[in-house]
Coordinates of C-alpha atoms and ligand atoms in Angstrom, one line a residue:
M12 CA 32.0 13.4 41.1
E13 CA 29.9 14.5 38.4
Q14 CA 28.0 12.3 36.5
T15 CA 27.3 12.6 32.4
Q16 CA 24.0 12.5 32.0
V17 CA 23.0 10.2 28.9
E18 CA 20.1 11.7 27.0
R19 CA 17.2 9.2 27.2
K20 CA 15.5 9.0 24.1
K21 CA 11.6 9.7 24.5
R22 CA 9.6 6.7 25.1
L23 CA 6.8 5.9 22.8
F24 CA 3.7 3.7 23.3
S25 CA 1.0 2.3 21.1
G26 CA -1.4 -0.6 21.3
I27 CA -3.6 -2.7 18.7
Q28 CA -6.4 -4.5 19.6
P29 CA -6.3 -8.0 18.2
T30 CA -9.8 -8.1 16.9
G31 CA -10.6 -8.3 13.1
T32 CA -8.3 -8.2 10.5
L33 CA -5.7 -5.2 10.4
T34 CA -6.6 -3.2 7.0
L35 CA -4.7 -1.0 4.7
G36 CA -6.0 1.8 6.5
N37 CA -4.2 0.6 9.8
Y38 CA -0.8 0.0 8.1
I39 CA -0.9 3.5 6.3
G40 CA -2.1 5.3 9.3
A41 CA -0.3 3.4 12.1
L42 CA 2.2 0.4 11.4
R43 CA 4.0 1.9 8.6
N44 CA 4.9 4.9 10.5
F45 CA 5.6 2.7 13.6
K46 CA 8.8 1.8 11.6
L47 CA 9.8 5.1 11.0
L48 CA 9.4 6.1 14.7
E49 CA 11.4 3.3 16.0
D50 CA 14.7 4.8 15.1
Q51 CA 13.7 8.1 16.9
Y52 CA 11.7 7.0 20.1
D53 CA 12.2 4.2 22.5
C54 CA 9.1 2.1 21.6
L55 CA 6.5 -0.1 23.1
F56 CA 4.2 -1.7 20.6
S57 CA 1.5 -3.7 22.6
V58 CA -1.1 -6.2 21.4
V59 CA -3.8 -5.0 23.9
D60 CA -5.3 -8.4 24.0
L61 CA -7.1 -7.4 27.5
H62 CA -8.9 -4.5 25.9
A63 CA -10.3 -7.0 23.3
L64 CA -12.2 -8.8 26.1
T65 CA -14.4 -5.7 26.6
V66 CA -16.3 -7.4 23.6
R67 CA -17.4 -11.1 23.8
Q68 CA -14.5 -13.0 21.7
D69 CA -14.4 -16.5 20.6
P70 CA -11.2 -17.6 22.8
A71 CA -9.5 -19.8 19.8
Q72 CA -10.1 -16.9 17.3
L73 CA -8.8 -14.5 19.9
R74 CA -5.5 -16.4 20.6
K75 CA -4.9 -16.9 16.7
N76 CA -5.7 -13.1 16.1
C77 CA -3.0 -12.1 18.8
L78 CA -0.4 -14.1 17.0
K79 CA -1.6 -12.7 14.0
V80 CA -1.1 -9.1 14.9
M81 CA 2.2 -9.8 16.5
S82 CA 3.6 -11.6 13.3
L83 CA 2.4 -8.5 11.3
F84 CA 4.2 -6.1 13.5
L85 CA 7.4 -8.4 12.7
A86 CA 6.3 -8.7 9.1
V87 CA 6.2 -4.8 8.8
G88 CA 9.8 -4.9 10.0
L89 CA 9.5 -3.8 13.3
D90 CA 12.7 -4.7 15.3
P91 CA 12.1 -6.8 18.3
D92 CA 15.5 -6.3 19.7
K93 CA 15.0 -2.6 19.5
S94 CA 11.5 -2.1 20.3
L95 CA 9.3 -3.7 23.0
I96 CA 6.8 -6.0 20.9
Y97 CA 4.5 -7.9 23.4
F98 CA 1.1 -8.8 24.7
Q99 CA -0.6 -6.7 27.3
S100 CA -1.6 -9.6 29.1
H101 CA 1.8 -10.8 29.6
V102 CA 2.8 -8.1 31.8
S103 CA 0.4 -8.2 34.8
G104 CA 1.3 -4.7 35.8
H105 CA -1.3 -3.3 33.2
A106 CA -4.4 -4.6 35.0
E107 CA -2.7 -3.9 38.2
L108 CA -2.1 -0.1 37.4
G109 CA -5.3 -0.1 35.6
W110 CA -7.2 -0.9 39.0
I111 CA -5.6 1.8 40.7
L112 CA -6.3 4.4 38.2
D113 CA -10.0 3.0 38.1
C114 CA -9.7 4.2 41.7
I115 CA -9.2 8.0 40.8
T116 CA -11.1 7.8 37.8
Y117 CA -14.8 9.5 38.0
M118 CA -18.1 7.9 36.5
G119 CA -18.7 11.3 34.8
E120 CA -15.5 10.8 32.9
L121 CA -16.0 7.6 31.7
S122 CA -19.8 8.2 30.8
R123 CA -18.5 11.0 28.4
M124 CA -16.5 8.7 26.6
T125 CA -18.0 8.8 22.9
Q126 CA -16.4 5.2 22.1
F127 CA -18.0 4.0 25.2
K128 CA -21.5 5.3 23.9
D129 CA -21.0 4.1 20.4
K130 CA -19.7 0.3 21.7
S131 CA -22.7 0.2 24.2
A132 CA -25.0 1.1 21.5
R133 CA -23.7 -1.5 19.4
H134 CA -23.2 -4.4 21.9
A135 CA -26.5 -3.3 24.1
D136 CA -26.5 -7.0 25.5
N137 CA -23.2 -6.8 26.7
I138 CA -22.4 -3.3 28.3
N139 CA -19.9 -4.8 31.0
A140 CA -18.2 -2.9 33.5
G141 CA -14.7 -3.5 31.6
L142 CA -16.1 -1.7 28.7
F143 CA -17.0 1.3 30.8
T144 CA -13.4 1.3 32.2
Y145 CA -11.6 0.7 29.0
P146 CA -10.1 4.1 28.9
S147 CA -8.5 4.0 32.5
L148 CA -6.7 0.8 31.2
M149 CA -5.7 2.4 28.3
A150 CA -4.4 5.1 30.5
A151 CA -2.4 2.4 32.5
D152 CA -1.0 1.1 29.1
I153 CA 0.6 4.6 28.6
L154 CA 1.5 5.5 32.2
L155 CA 3.0 2.1 33.2
Y156 CA 5.7 2.8 31.0
Q157 CA 6.6 6.6 31.4
S158 CA 5.5 7.1 27.9
D159 CA 6.2 10.6 26.4
M160 CA 4.6 9.9 23.2
V161 CA 1.4 8.2 22.0
P162 CA 0.8 7.9 18.4
I163 CA -3.3 7.7 17.8
G164 CA -5.9 8.3 15.4
A165 CA -8.5 11.1 16.2
D166 CA -10.8 8.6 17.4
Q167 CA -8.7 8.0 20.6
K168 CA -8.0 11.6 21.2
Q169 CA -10.7 11.7 24.0
H170 CA -9.0 8.6 25.6
L171 CA -5.4 10.0 25.5
E172 CA -7.2 13.4 27.3
L173 CA -8.2 11.2 30.1
A174 CA -4.5 9.6 30.4
R175 CA -3.1 13.0 30.7
N176 CA -5.6 14.1 33.2
L177 CA -5.2 10.9 35.3
A178 CA -1.5 11.2 35.2
E179 CA -1.8 14.9 36.3
R180 CA -4.2 14.0 39.0
F181 CA -2.3 11.3 40.3
N182 CA 0.6 13.5 40.3
S183 CA -1.1 16.3 42.5
V184 CA -2.7 13.8 45.1
Y185 CA 0.5 11.7 45.7
G186 CA 3.4 13.7 44.1
E187 CA 5.4 13.4 40.9
T188 CA 4.9 10.0 39.5
F189 CA 4.1 9.7 36.1
V190 CA 5.1 11.6 32.6
V191 CA 2.1 13.3 31.3
P192 CA 1.9 11.9 27.7
D193 CA 1.6 13.9 24.6
G194 CA -0.3 12.6 21.4
Y195 CA 1.6 12.1 17.9
F196 CA -0.9 12.5 15.3
P197 CA -0.1 11.2 11.7
K198 CA -0.2 14.0 9.2
V199 CA -3.7 14.5 8.0
G200 CA -4.1 12.8 4.5
A201 CA -3.1 9.5 5.9
R202 CA -6.6 8.7 6.9
I203 CA -8.0 6.2 4.7
M204 CA -11.7 5.8 4.1
S205 CA -14.2 3.0 3.5
L206 CA -13.9 1.8 -0.3
Q207 CA -17.8 1.9 -0.2
E208 CA -18.8 4.8 1.8
P209 CA -15.7 6.9 1.5
T210 CA -16.9 9.6 3.9
R211 CA -16.3 6.8 6.9
K212 CA -12.9 5.7 8.1
M213 CA -12.0 2.2 6.6
S214 CA -12.7 -0.1 9.3
K215 CA -12.1 -3.8 10.1
S216 CA -15.4 -3.8 11.9
D217 CA -17.5 -2.9 8.5
P218 CA -18.3 -5.4 5.6
E219 CA -15.4 -7.2 3.7
D220 CA -15.7 -5.3 0.5
T221 CA -15.1 -1.8 2.3
Y222 CA -11.5 -2.6 3.2
I223 CA -8.2 -3.8 2.2
A224 CA -6.9 -6.4 4.4
L225 CA -3.3 -6.5 4.9
L226 CA -3.4 -10.0 4.1
D227 CA -5.6 -9.9 1.3
E228 CA -4.5 -12.0 -2.1
P229 CA -3.4 -9.8 -5.1
N230 CA -6.5 -10.7 -7.1
I231 CA -8.8 -9.8 -4.1
I232 CA -7.1 -6.3 -3.7
R233 CA -7.6 -5.7 -7.4
K234 CA -11.3 -6.6 -7.4
K235 CA -12.0 -4.5 -4.2
L236 CA -10.3 -1.5 -5.5
R237 CA -11.9 -1.7 -9.1
R238 CA -15.5 -2.2 -7.2
A239 CA -14.5 1.0 -5.0
Q240 CA -17.2 3.8 -5.0
T241 CA -16.5 6.6 -7.4
D242 CA -18.4 9.4 -8.7
C243 CA -19.1 9.8 -12.5
D244 CA -17.3 12.4 -13.7
N245 CA -14.2 10.5 -14.6
S246 CA -11.7 13.2 -13.3
V247 CA -8.9 12.3 -11.1
V248 CA -8.7 15.5 -8.7
F249 CA -8.4 15.6 -5.2
D250 CA -11.7 17.0 -3.6
P251 CA -12.5 15.0 -0.6
E252 CA -15.6 16.9 0.0
N253 CA -17.3 16.7 -3.6
K254 CA -15.4 13.5 -4.7
P255 CA -14.7 11.5 -1.5
G256 CA -14.4 8.1 -3.2
I257 CA -11.5 9.1 -5.9
S258 CA -9.9 11.2 -3.3
N259 CA -9.7 8.5 -1.2
L260 CA -8.2 6.2 -3.9
M261 CA -5.8 8.9 -4.8
S262 CA -4.5 9.3 -0.9
I263 CA -3.9 5.4 -0.8
F264 CA -2.0 6.1 -4.1
S265 CA -0.3 8.7 -2.8
A266 CA 0.7 6.9 0.6
V267 CA 2.0 4.2 -1.3
T268 CA 3.9 5.8 -4.0
G269 CA 5.1 9.1 -2.4
K270 CA 3.5 11.1 -5.3
N271 CA 1.5 14.3 -4.6
M272 CA -1.8 14.9 -5.7
D273 CA -0.9 17.3 -8.4
E274 CA 1.6 14.7 -9.7
I275 CA -1.4 12.3 -9.6
T276 CA -3.9 14.4 -11.3
A277 CA -1.3 15.0 -13.9
E278 CA -0.4 11.5 -15.0
Y279 CA -4.1 10.1 -14.4
D280 CA -6.8 12.6 -15.2
G281 CA -8.5 12.0 -18.5
R282 CA -7.4 8.3 -18.7
G283 CA -10.8 7.2 -17.1
Y284 CA -11.3 5.5 -13.3
G285 CA -10.7 2.2 -14.8
A286 CA -6.8 2.9 -15.9
F287 CA -6.3 4.6 -12.5
K288 CA -7.7 1.9 -10.2
D289 CA -5.6 -0.6 -11.9
A290 CA -2.8 1.6 -11.0
V291 CA -3.7 2.1 -7.3
A292 CA -3.9 -1.8 -7.2
D293 CA -0.6 -2.3 -8.9
A294 CA 1.0 0.0 -6.4
V295 CA -0.9 -1.6 -3.3
I296 CA 0.0 -4.9 -4.3
A297 CA 3.5 -4.1 -4.6
E298 CA 3.5 -2.6 -1.4
L299 CA 2.0 -5.4 0.8
E300 CA 3.4 -8.6 -1.3
P301 CA 7.0 -8.3 0.4
I302 CA 4.9 -7.9 3.9
Q303 CA 3.1 -10.9 3.4
A304 CA 5.9 -12.9 2.1
R305 CA 7.5 -12.3 5.4
Y306 CA 4.3 -12.8 7.6
A307 CA 4.1 -16.5 5.9
K308 CA 7.5 -17.2 7.0
I309 CA 7.1 -15.6 10.6
S310 CA 3.8 -16.9 11.3
A311 CA 5.1 -20.2 10.4
D312 CA 8.0 -20.2 12.9
K313 CA 6.6 -20.9 16.1
A314 CA 9.6 -21.1 17.9
Y315 CA 10.7 -17.9 17.0
L316 CA 7.4 -16.0 18.1
A317 CA 7.7 -17.6 21.2
E318 CA 11.1 -16.6 21.8
V319 CA 10.2 -12.7 20.6
M320 CA 7.0 -13.1 23.2
T321 CA 8.9 -14.3 26.1
K322 CA 11.9 -11.8 25.9
N323 CA 10.0 -9.0 25.1
A324 CA 7.2 -9.4 28.0
E325 CA 10.2 -9.9 30.6
R326 CA 11.6 -6.7 29.2
A327 CA 8.3 -4.9 29.5
N328 CA 7.7 -6.3 33.0
A329 CA 11.1 -5.1 34.1
L330 CA 10.3 -1.6 32.9
A331 CA 6.6 -1.7 34.5
Q332 CA 8.0 -2.7 38.0
R333 CA 9.6 0.3 38.1
T334 CA 6.7 2.4 38.0
L335 CA 4.4 0.2 39.8
L336 CA 7.0 0.0 42.7
K337 CA 6.9 3.8 42.9
V338 CA 2.9 3.7 42.5
R339 CA 2.5 0.9 45.0
R340 CA 4.4 3.0 47.7
K341 CA 2.9 6.3 46.9
V342 CA -0.8 5.2 47.4
G343 CA 0.0 3.4 50.6
L344 CA 0.2 -0.3 49.8
A345 CA 2.5 -2.0 52.0
A346 CA 5.7 -3.3 50.7
L347 CA 6.3 -7.0 51.1
K348 CA 9.6 -7.7 52.4
L349 CA 10.2 -11.3 53.0
Ligands
LIG414 N1 -7.8 2.0 22.3 C1 -7.0 2.0 21.2 C2 -7.7 1.4 20.0 O1 -8.5 1.2 20.0 C3 -6.0 0.8 21.4 C4 -5.1 1.0 22.8 C5 -5.3 0.3 23.7 C6 -4.1 2.2 22.7 N2 -4.2 0.8 24.9 C7 -3.5 1.7 24.0 C8 -3.6 2.8 21.7 C9 -2.6 2.7 24.6 C10 -2.5 3.9 22.4 C11 -2.1 3.4 23.6 O2 -7.2 2.0 19.0

């Protein structure tokens, strides 16, 4: 009898580290797109708490941050009945596959990772083995679910390349096992820069006045935008090279209003930076307020969060076990038959 093949949606995996505060940059560059990707792909969005341990964390703070990221995932509108929204540490397969991948990852490959070099320079007193093997754990996150697609920023390209190499290496040594994932890069222009040093990416690890946190109150958002670094020629024209500050504000405005650069110039040029900054603040506040309101509700509802966490961890675990079973058999780990 012929079986009708139901076409499987492509699978998409992304992880966000629960360290620091999520910013407007994370929202425009990642979270907001996740919402759009949810319909097209079979999605997993993970709070990658094991990765966070590569840098020394305050345990209570880490726990809080994990719940915060989960609540924000839900507050931006991701649907936990459709997508898998869960904590990495709740599915032990991540660590297990991470170990197996460690054993086919070369020291040389890991030593070349620019993020490792950067982070070891920044945390010179804690260059631990986890920081070194961070990329193979990230590869495990992706490969564990046979993910086709991984939305990432440019800074994670090298890590994704390693995940692809490890998938191919494993497949060639042990036979077809893993899907080789592709990167999904948000379109250029969605890259939001620091408000004080607009040639650097907006980052939650920089000082407070350089970024807008998703949960910043409206008056703080307005204050930070008013103080954003701009040049002094007072023309609202998109020119990232010569006018990085105003161009960044235009990117933000464009991202939240949908207006293009020409429309923004036509509307605001000649009215002074002050007026434009206020318009940007109004638009950002209007975009974030409903998210903040939902966040307040969700984060207060511990029973709901617990239910989402448990159900999704179970579903993710079931998927992970399918891959792990195969992997264990292929590498020669004996099956435990009771
Ligand atoms: N390394 C990623 C970051 O810092 C987070 C991450 C961990 C991730 N595992 C992942 C991203 C898997 C995509 C897929 O941004």
